[in-house]
């Protein structure tokens, strides 16, 4: 079984009152490219052929620094800090050296060839985000990042940009603090595997890359979502997922929270605290 009934897709603009039903029920949904049609980045960051404008990004943000992730032989991820210029140089080299088309499947045994992935770049710290994108109204009631903006002792947030060459990959996980997340592709495409809550407990291991294979073998409840350029996705609290970039992709991603998910976050954080105290 590849998937159960797909999540609802809003091809046309939707009101917050309608979207709030998905917040209340903690149910994922997806959005057409209307969700980002007014974003300047959809033009300035993207070439006419739909690929990332790497020269523009290098010229305008090259000195900024971000975390870059890669896999090692133990199925773990290593992380280093690089400048945007360093990563773009790597990305250009990777593009010029590739001769094979990407296989539209989640990585299983071929982890050593996974491209590096620039993730969790705190873009909003480096430049006013309004000049590049606007947070959709549906996601604007954000208690998590509103809190960080009030902090004077630390400069942090959960507002990110991801730069992912085709084949780069985010392993199976649930989002930080069991917050909500939203992700919108500036360009490129992603393949999401999203598992229904509780199904992750039936897996042999959460650290392996063969989650899709296990889902099929164990007949678990999950959905495959293909996210195209400009399109968005809402991942609710506690839904485990993994993501493969099937094309060279740039996305904007926020972890966020509001009234509807705070109880779930509180339950998760208190259970984690109890576990650490028992160690």
mmCIF file of C-alpha atoms in Angstrom:
data_model
loop_
_atom_site.group_PDB
_atom_site.id
_atom_site.type_symbol
_atom_site.label_atom_id
_atom_site.label_comp_id
_atom_site.label_asym_id
_atom_site.label_seq_id
_atom_site.Cartn_x
_atom_site.Cartn_y
_atom_site.Cartn_z
ATOM 1 C CA UNK A 1 0.000 0.000 0.000
ATOM 2 C CA UNK A 2 1.717 3.170 -1.125
ATOM 3 C CA UNK A 3 -0.646 5.573 0.549
ATOM 4 C CA UNK A 4 -4.026 6.090 2.135
ATOM 5 C CA UNK A 5 -6.413 8.878 1.101
ATOM 6 C CA UNK A 6 -4.293 11.964 0.235
ATOM 7 C CA UNK A 7 -4.503 15.112 2.296
ATOM 8 C CA UNK A 8 -6.737 17.927 1.163
ATOM 9 C CA UNK A 9 -5.157 20.223 -1.424
ATOM 10 C CA UNK A 10 -6.252 23.856 -1.602
ATOM 11 C CA UNK A 11 -5.687 24.749 -5.245
ATOM 12 C CA UNK A 12 -7.365 28.128 -4.724
ATOM 13 C CA UNK A 13 -6.987 30.635 -1.884
ATOM 14 C CA UNK A 14 -8.666 29.608 1.354
ATOM 15 C CA UNK A 15 -9.866 31.606 4.368
ATOM 16 C CA UNK A 16 -8.260 31.335 7.781
ATOM 17 C CA UNK A 17 -11.582 30.124 9.188
ATOM 18 C CA UNK A 18 -11.437 27.119 6.861
ATOM 19 C CA UNK A 19 -7.762 26.454 7.506
ATOM 20 C CA UNK A 20 -8.358 26.679 11.248
ATOM 21 C CA UNK A 21 -10.357 23.456 11.014
ATOM 22 C CA UNK A 22 -7.105 21.718 10.026
ATOM 23 C CA UNK A 23 -5.334 23.311 12.984
ATOM 24 C CA UNK A 24 -8.069 22.117 15.314
ATOM 25 C CA UNK A 25 -8.020 18.562 13.931
ATOM 26 C CA UNK A 26 -4.199 18.534 13.621
ATOM 27 C CA UNK A 27 -4.466 17.400 9.997
ATOM 28 C CA UNK A 28 -1.969 18.119 7.189
ATOM 29 C CA UNK A 29 -2.970 19.907 4.008
ATOM 30 C CA UNK A 30 -1.286 21.333 0.920
ATOM 31 C CA UNK A 31 -1.630 24.564 -1.069
ATOM 32 C CA UNK A 32 -1.315 25.579 -4.706
ATOM 33 C CA UNK A 33 1.250 28.116 -5.854
ATOM 34 C CA UNK A 34 -1.157 30.959 -5.042
ATOM 35 C CA UNK A 35 0.329 30.701 -1.547
ATOM 36 C CA UNK A 36 3.549 32.346 -2.805
ATOM 37 C CA UNK A 37 2.569 34.096 -6.027
ATOM 38 C CA UNK A 38 3.457 37.547 -4.628
ATOM 39 C CA UNK A 39 6.861 36.558 -3.274
ATOM 40 C CA UNK A 40 9.732 38.539 -4.860
ATOM 41 C CA UNK A 41 11.992 35.483 -4.381
ATOM 42 C CA UNK A 42 9.883 33.528 -6.867
ATOM 43 C CA UNK A 43 11.433 35.808 -9.501
ATOM 44 C CA UNK A 44 14.766 37.080 -8.198
ATOM 45 C CA UNK A 45 15.959 33.719 -6.844
ATOM 46 C CA UNK A 46 14.847 31.705 -9.872
ATOM 47 C CA UNK A 47 16.020 31.549 -13.493
ATOM 48 C CA UNK A 48 13.620 31.429 -16.438
ATOM 49 C CA UNK A 49 14.030 27.651 -16.669
ATOM 50 C CA UNK A 50 12.810 27.280 -13.070
ATOM 51 C CA UNK A 51 16.184 26.436 -11.557
ATOM 52 C CA UNK A 52 17.824 28.358 -8.690
ATOM 53 C CA UNK A 53 19.631 31.560 -9.690
ATOM 54 C CA UNK A 54 22.876 30.616 -7.963
ATOM 55 C CA UNK A 55 24.807 33.645 -9.226
ATOM 56 C CA UNK A 56 22.219 36.026 -7.801
ATOM 57 C CA UNK A 57 22.199 34.237 -4.461
ATOM 58 C CA UNK A 58 25.978 34.222 -4.307
ATOM 59 C CA UNK A 59 26.213 37.918 -5.128
ATOM 60 C CA UNK A 60 23.567 38.999 -2.611
ATOM 61 C CA UNK A 61 24.027 36.542 0.270
ATOM 62 C CA UNK A 62 27.416 34.947 -0.315
ATOM 63 C CA UNK A 63 28.970 36.137 2.953
ATOM 64 C CA UNK A 64 26.119 34.759 5.118
ATOM 65 C CA UNK A 65 26.761 31.544 7.006
ATOM 66 C CA UNK A 66 24.564 28.471 7.414
ATOM 67 C CA UNK A 67 24.677 24.836 8.483
ATOM 68 C CA UNK A 68 25.444 22.241 5.811
ATOM 69 C CA UNK A 69 24.495 18.595 6.380
ATOM 70 C CA UNK A 70 25.918 15.423 4.840
ATOM 71 C CA UNK A 71 25.660 11.709 5.576
ATOM 72 C CA UNK A 72 28.462 9.439 6.739
ATOM 73 C CA UNK A 73 28.969 5.680 6.618
ATOM 74 C CA UNK A 74 27.093 5.177 9.910
ATOM 75 C CA UNK A 75 23.845 6.622 8.575
ATOM 76 C CA UNK A 76 24.389 9.696 10.708
ATOM 77 C CA UNK A 77 24.574 13.287 9.549
ATOM 78 C CA UNK A 78 27.598 15.470 9.895
ATOM 79 C CA UNK A 79 27.163 19.216 10.053
ATOM 80 C CA UNK A 80 29.516 22.092 9.316
ATOM 81 C CA UNK A 81 29.123 25.845 9.003
ATOM 82 C CA UNK A 82 29.810 27.286 5.572
ATOM 83 C CA UNK A 83 29.249 30.543 3.770
ATOM 84 C CA UNK A 84 26.559 30.666 1.114
ATOM 85 C CA UNK A 85 29.362 31.246 -1.410
ATOM 86 C CA UNK A 86 31.117 28.039 -0.362
ATOM 87 C CA UNK A 87 27.948 26.022 -0.676
ATOM 88 C CA UNK A 88 27.020 27.518 -4.042
ATOM 89 C CA UNK A 89 30.487 26.691 -5.320
ATOM 90 C CA UNK A 90 29.913 23.097 -4.222
ATOM 91 C CA UNK A 91 26.429 23.091 -5.801
ATOM 92 C CA UNK A 92 27.750 24.338 -9.143
ATOM 93 C CA UNK A 93 30.461 21.697 -9.093
ATOM 94 C CA UNK A 94 27.905 19.019 -8.306
ATOM 95 C CA UNK A 95 25.641 20.115 -11.163
ATOM 96 C CA UNK A 96 28.474 20.069 -13.672
ATOM 97 C CA UNK A 97 29.633 16.607 -12.616
ATOM 98 C CA UNK A 98 26.258 14.882 -12.774
ATOM 99 C CA UNK A 99 25.361 12.686 -15.686
ATOM 100 C CA UNK A 100 22.504 10.580 -14.276
ATOM 101 C CA UNK A 101 18.912 11.533 -13.680
ATOM 102 C CA UNK A 102 17.691 11.413 -10.110
ATOM 103 C CA UNK A 103 15.676 8.367 -9.102
ATOM 104 C CA UNK A 104 12.348 9.565 -7.712
ATOM 105 C CA UNK A 105 12.499 7.313 -4.663
ATOM 106 C CA UNK A 106 13.630 7.834 -1.127
ATOM 107 C CA UNK A 107 17.285 6.861 -0.547
ATOM 108 C CA UNK A 108 17.807 3.445 0.996
ATOM 109 C CA UNK A 109 21.259 1.985 0.509
ATOM 110 C CA UNK A 110 22.808 4.795 -1.498
ATOM 111 C CA UNK A 111 23.273 7.243 1.359
ATOM 112 C CA UNK A 112 26.966 7.838 0.655
ATOM 113 C CA UNK A 113 26.062 9.582 -2.614
ATOM 114 C CA UNK A 114 23.501 11.920 -1.040
ATOM 115 C CA UNK A 115 24.351 15.539 -1.846
ATOM 116 C CA UNK A 116 25.154 18.038 0.860
ATOM 117 C CA UNK A 117 22.150 20.004 2.060
ATOM 118 C CA UNK A 118 22.213 23.601 3.309
ATOM 119 C CA UNK A 119 19.520 23.609 5.974
ATOM 120 C CA UNK A 120 18.257 25.852 8.734
ATOM 121 C CA UNK A 121 19.795 29.040 7.334
ATOM 122 C CA UNK A 122 18.383 31.736 9.604
ATOM 123 C CA UNK A 123 17.680 33.903 6.619
ATOM 124 C CA UNK A 124 15.592 36.504 8.433
ATOM 125 C CA UNK A 125 18.596 37.443 10.581
ATOM 126 C CA UNK A 126 20.605 38.388 7.515
ATOM 127 C CA UNK A 127 18.131 40.423 5.524
ATOM 128 C CA UNK A 128 14.572 41.733 5.942
ATOM 129 C CA UNK A 129 12.429 38.754 4.869
ATOM 130 C CA UNK A 130 9.725 41.070 3.545
ATOM 131 C CA UNK A 131 12.042 41.899 0.652
ATOM 132 C CA UNK A 132 12.019 38.233 -0.350
ATOM 133 C CA UNK A 133 8.754 36.721 0.895
ATOM 134 C CA UNK A 134 5.747 37.379 3.087
ATOM 135 C CA UNK A 135 4.483 34.931 5.675
ATOM 136 C CA UNK A 136 1.078 33.753 4.417
ATOM 137 C CA UNK A 137 -1.785 34.999 6.569
ATOM 138 C CA UNK A 138 -2.758 31.399 7.319
ATOM 139 C CA UNK A 139 0.498 30.931 9.241
ATOM 140 C CA UNK A 140 0.894 34.392 10.730
ATOM 141 C CA UNK A 141 -0.451 33.625 14.232
ATOM 142 C CA UNK A 142 2.984 32.374 15.296
ATOM 143 C CA UNK A 143 3.565 32.290 19.043
ATOM 144 C CA UNK A 144 6.915 30.500 18.735
ATOM 145 C CA UNK A 145 8.785 33.088 16.670
ATOM 146 C CA UNK A 146 6.937 35.946 18.325
ATOM 147 C CA UNK A 147 8.464 34.779 21.596
ATOM 148 C CA UNK A 148 11.995 34.705 20.196
ATOM 149 C CA UNK A 149 11.612 38.255 18.948
ATOM 150 C CA UNK A 150 11.036 39.396 22.539
ATOM 151 C CA UNK A 151 14.267 37.841 23.774
ATOM 152 C CA UNK A 152 17.152 40.263 24.253
ATOM 153 C CA UNK A 153 19.611 37.743 25.701
ATOM 154 C CA UNK A 154 19.775 35.538 22.596
ATOM 155 C CA UNK A 155 19.338 36.052 18.867
ATOM 156 C CA UNK A 156 17.427 33.050 17.592
ATOM 157 C CA UNK A 157 14.321 32.006 15.648
ATOM 158 C CA UNK A 158 12.761 29.099 13.774
ATOM 159 C CA UNK A 159 12.632 30.852 10.405
ATOM 160 C CA UNK A 160 14.743 29.084 7.785
ATOM 161 C CA UNK A 161 15.700 28.820 4.150
ATOM 162 C CA UNK A 162 16.838 25.476 2.705
ATOM 163 C CA UNK A 163 19.086 25.051 -0.355
ATOM 164 C CA UNK A 164 18.798 21.470 -1.609
ATOM 165 C CA UNK A 165 20.469 19.996 -4.701
ATOM 166 C CA UNK A 166 18.491 17.218 -6.359
ATOM 167 C CA UNK A 167 18.825 14.116 -4.205
ATOM 168 C CA UNK A 168 19.415 15.938 -0.930
ATOM 169 C CA UNK A 169 17.388 14.545 1.874
ATOM 170 C CA UNK A 170 15.910 15.149 5.315
ATOM 171 C CA UNK A 171 15.642 11.914 7.333
ATOM 172 C CA UNK A 172 12.542 10.696 9.127
ATOM 173 C CA UNK A 173 11.642 12.986 12.037
ATOM 174 C CA UNK A 174 8.941 14.919 13.866
ATOM 175 C CA UNK A 175 9.416 18.660 14.181
ATOM 176 C CA UNK A 176 11.159 20.409 17.047
ATOM 177 C CA UNK A 177 9.119 20.675 20.289
ATOM 178 C CA UNK A 178 6.333 18.990 18.269
ATOM 179 C CA UNK A 179 5.570 22.378 16.786
ATOM 180 C CA UNK A 180 3.724 22.971 13.539
ATOM 181 C CA UNK A 181 5.737 23.567 10.394
ATOM 182 C CA UNK A 182 5.044 25.028 6.996
ATOM 183 C CA UNK A 183 7.223 24.768 3.915
ATOM 184 C CA UNK A 184 6.921 26.556 0.567
ATOM 185 C CA UNK A 185 9.100 25.875 -2.466
ATOM 186 C CA UNK A 186 10.610 28.972 -4.031
ATOM 187 C CA UNK A 187 11.625 26.639 -6.853
ATOM 188 C CA UNK A 188 12.156 22.929 -7.419
ATOM 189 C CA UNK A 189 10.232 19.934 -6.108
ATOM 190 C CA UNK A 190 10.060 17.772 -2.991
ATOM 191 C CA UNK A 191 8.751 14.284 -2.319
ATOM 192 C CA UNK A 192 7.296 13.957 1.177
ATOM 193 C CA UNK A 193 6.556 10.760 3.056
ATOM 194 C CA UNK A 194 4.210 11.666 5.922
ATOM 195 C CA UNK A 195 3.155 9.024 8.429
ATOM 196 C CA UNK A 196 -0.020 9.063 10.465
ATOM 197 C CA UNK A 197 0.574 9.642 14.197
ATOM 198 C CA UNK A 198 1.449 6.466 16.101
ATOM 199 C CA UNK A 199 2.478 4.525 13.004
ATOM 200 C CA UNK A 200 6.141 5.460 13.617
ATOM 201 C CA UNK A 201 6.036 3.231 16.728
ATOM 202 C CA UNK A 202 5.659 0.198 14.440
ATOM 203 C CA UNK A 203 8.957 0.804 12.623
ATOM 204 C CA UNK A 204 12.026 -1.293 13.394
ATOM 205 C CA UNK A 205 14.248 1.763 13.563
ATOM 206 C CA UNK A 206 13.776 5.478 13.018
ATOM 207 C CA UNK A 207 17.439 5.983 12.119
ATOM 208 C CA UNK A 208 17.436 3.953 8.898
ATOM 209 C CA UNK A 209 16.819 5.433 5.489
ATOM 210 C CA UNK A 210 14.455 2.666 4.387
ATOM 211 C CA UNK A 211 11.323 4.047 6.044
ATOM 212 C CA UNK A 212 9.317 3.884 2.794
ATOM 213 C CA UNK A 213 10.244 0.229 2.375
ATOM 214 C CA UNK A 214 9.188 -0.525 5.944
ATOM 215 C CA UNK A 215 5.897 1.310 5.389
ATOM 216 C CA UNK A 216 5.088 -0.906 2.422
ATOM 217 C CA UNK A 217 6.186 -4.140 4.091
ATOM 218 C CA UNK A 218 4.274 -3.440 7.323
ATOM 219 C CA UNK A 219 1.209 -1.946 5.607
ATOM 220 C CA UNK A 220 1.482 1.257 7.624
ATOM 221 C CA UNK A 221 -0.665 4.351 7.133
ATOM 222 C CA UNK A 222 1.264 7.035 5.285
ATOM 223 C CA UNK A 223 0.926 9.461 2.403
ATOM 224 C CA UNK A 224 3.290 10.481 -0.389
ATOM 225 C CA UNK A 225 3.033 14.169 -1.324
ATOM 226 C CA UNK A 226 4.744 15.696 -4.366
ATOM 227 C CA UNK A 227 5.284 19.433 -3.788
ATOM 228 C CA UNK A 228 6.020 21.525 -6.863
ATOM 229 C CA UNK A 229 7.370 25.056 -7.415
ATOM 230 C CA UNK A 230 5.570 27.703 -5.389
ATOM 231 C CA UNK A 231 3.415 25.162 -3.582
ATOM 232 C CA UNK A 232 3.099 24.856 0.190
ATOM 233 C CA UNK A 233 2.503 22.197 2.806
ATOM 234 C CA UNK A 234 1.319 22.327 6.422
ATOM 235 C CA UNK A 235 2.686 19.613 8.737
ATOM 236 C CA UNK A 236 0.856 19.473 12.080
ATOM 237 C CA UNK A 237 2.186 18.611 15.517
ATOM 238 C CA UNK A 238 3.654 15.138 15.917
ATOM 239 C CA UNK A 239 3.360 13.895 12.328
ATOM 240 C CA UNK A 240 6.622 12.118 11.415
ATOM 241 C CA UNK A 241 7.936 12.704 7.904
ATOM 242 C CA UNK A 242 10.918 12.555 5.587
ATOM 243 C CA UNK A 243 11.637 14.674 2.524
ATOM 244 C CA UNK A 244 13.588 14.166 -0.706
ATOM 245 C CA UNK A 245 14.430 17.001 -3.103
ATOM 246 C CA UNK A 246 13.675 15.525 -6.524
ATOM 247 C CA UNK A 247 15.027 18.626 -8.289
ATOM 248 C CA UNK A 248 17.345 21.454 -7.318
ATOM 249 C CA UNK A 249 15.169 23.136 -4.722
ATOM 250 C CA UNK A 250 15.033 26.234 -2.548
ATOM 251 C CA UNK A 251 12.377 26.442 0.135
ATOM 252 C CA UNK A 252 11.283 28.676 2.982
ATOM 253 C CA UNK A 253 10.414 26.774 6.169
ATOM 254 C CA UNK A 254 9.032 27.965 9.506
ATOM 255 C CA UNK A 255 8.444 26.038 12.685
ATOM 256 C CA UNK A 256 5.550 27.759 14.425
ATOM 257 C CA UNK A 257 2.941 27.354 17.118
ATOM 258 C CA UNK A 258 -0.315 28.840 18.280
ATOM 259 C CA UNK A 259 -3.217 28.150 20.625
ATOM 260 C CA UNK A 260 -4.210 24.911 18.890
ATOM 261 C CA UNK A 261 -0.913 23.027 19.196
ATOM 262 C CA UNK A 262 0.415 24.334 22.531
ATOM 263 C CA UNK A 263 -1.257 21.510 24.516
ATOM 264 C CA UNK A 264 0.469 18.892 22.356
ATOM 265 C CA UNK A 265 3.796 20.684 22.703
ATOM 266 C CA UNK A 266 3.357 20.873 26.473
ATOM 267 C CA UNK A 267 2.634 17.128 26.715
ATOM 268 C CA UNK A 268 5.706 16.335 24.636
ATOM 269 C CA UNK A 269 8.042 18.648 26.564
ATOM 270 C CA UNK A 270 6.866 17.430 29.974
ATOM 271 C CA UNK A 271 7.258 13.797 28.912
ATOM 272 C CA UNK A 272 10.779 14.518 27.669
ATOM 273 C CA UNK A 273 11.613 16.227 30.963
ATOM 274 C CA UNK A 274 10.338 13.225 32.911
ATOM 275 C CA UNK A 275 12.440 10.887 30.766
ATOM 276 C CA UNK A 276 15.604 12.933 31.358
ATOM 277 C CA UNK A 277 14.970 13.006 35.120
ATOM 278 C CA UNK A 278 14.680 9.203 35.181
ATOM 279 C CA UNK A 279 18.030 8.695 33.458
#
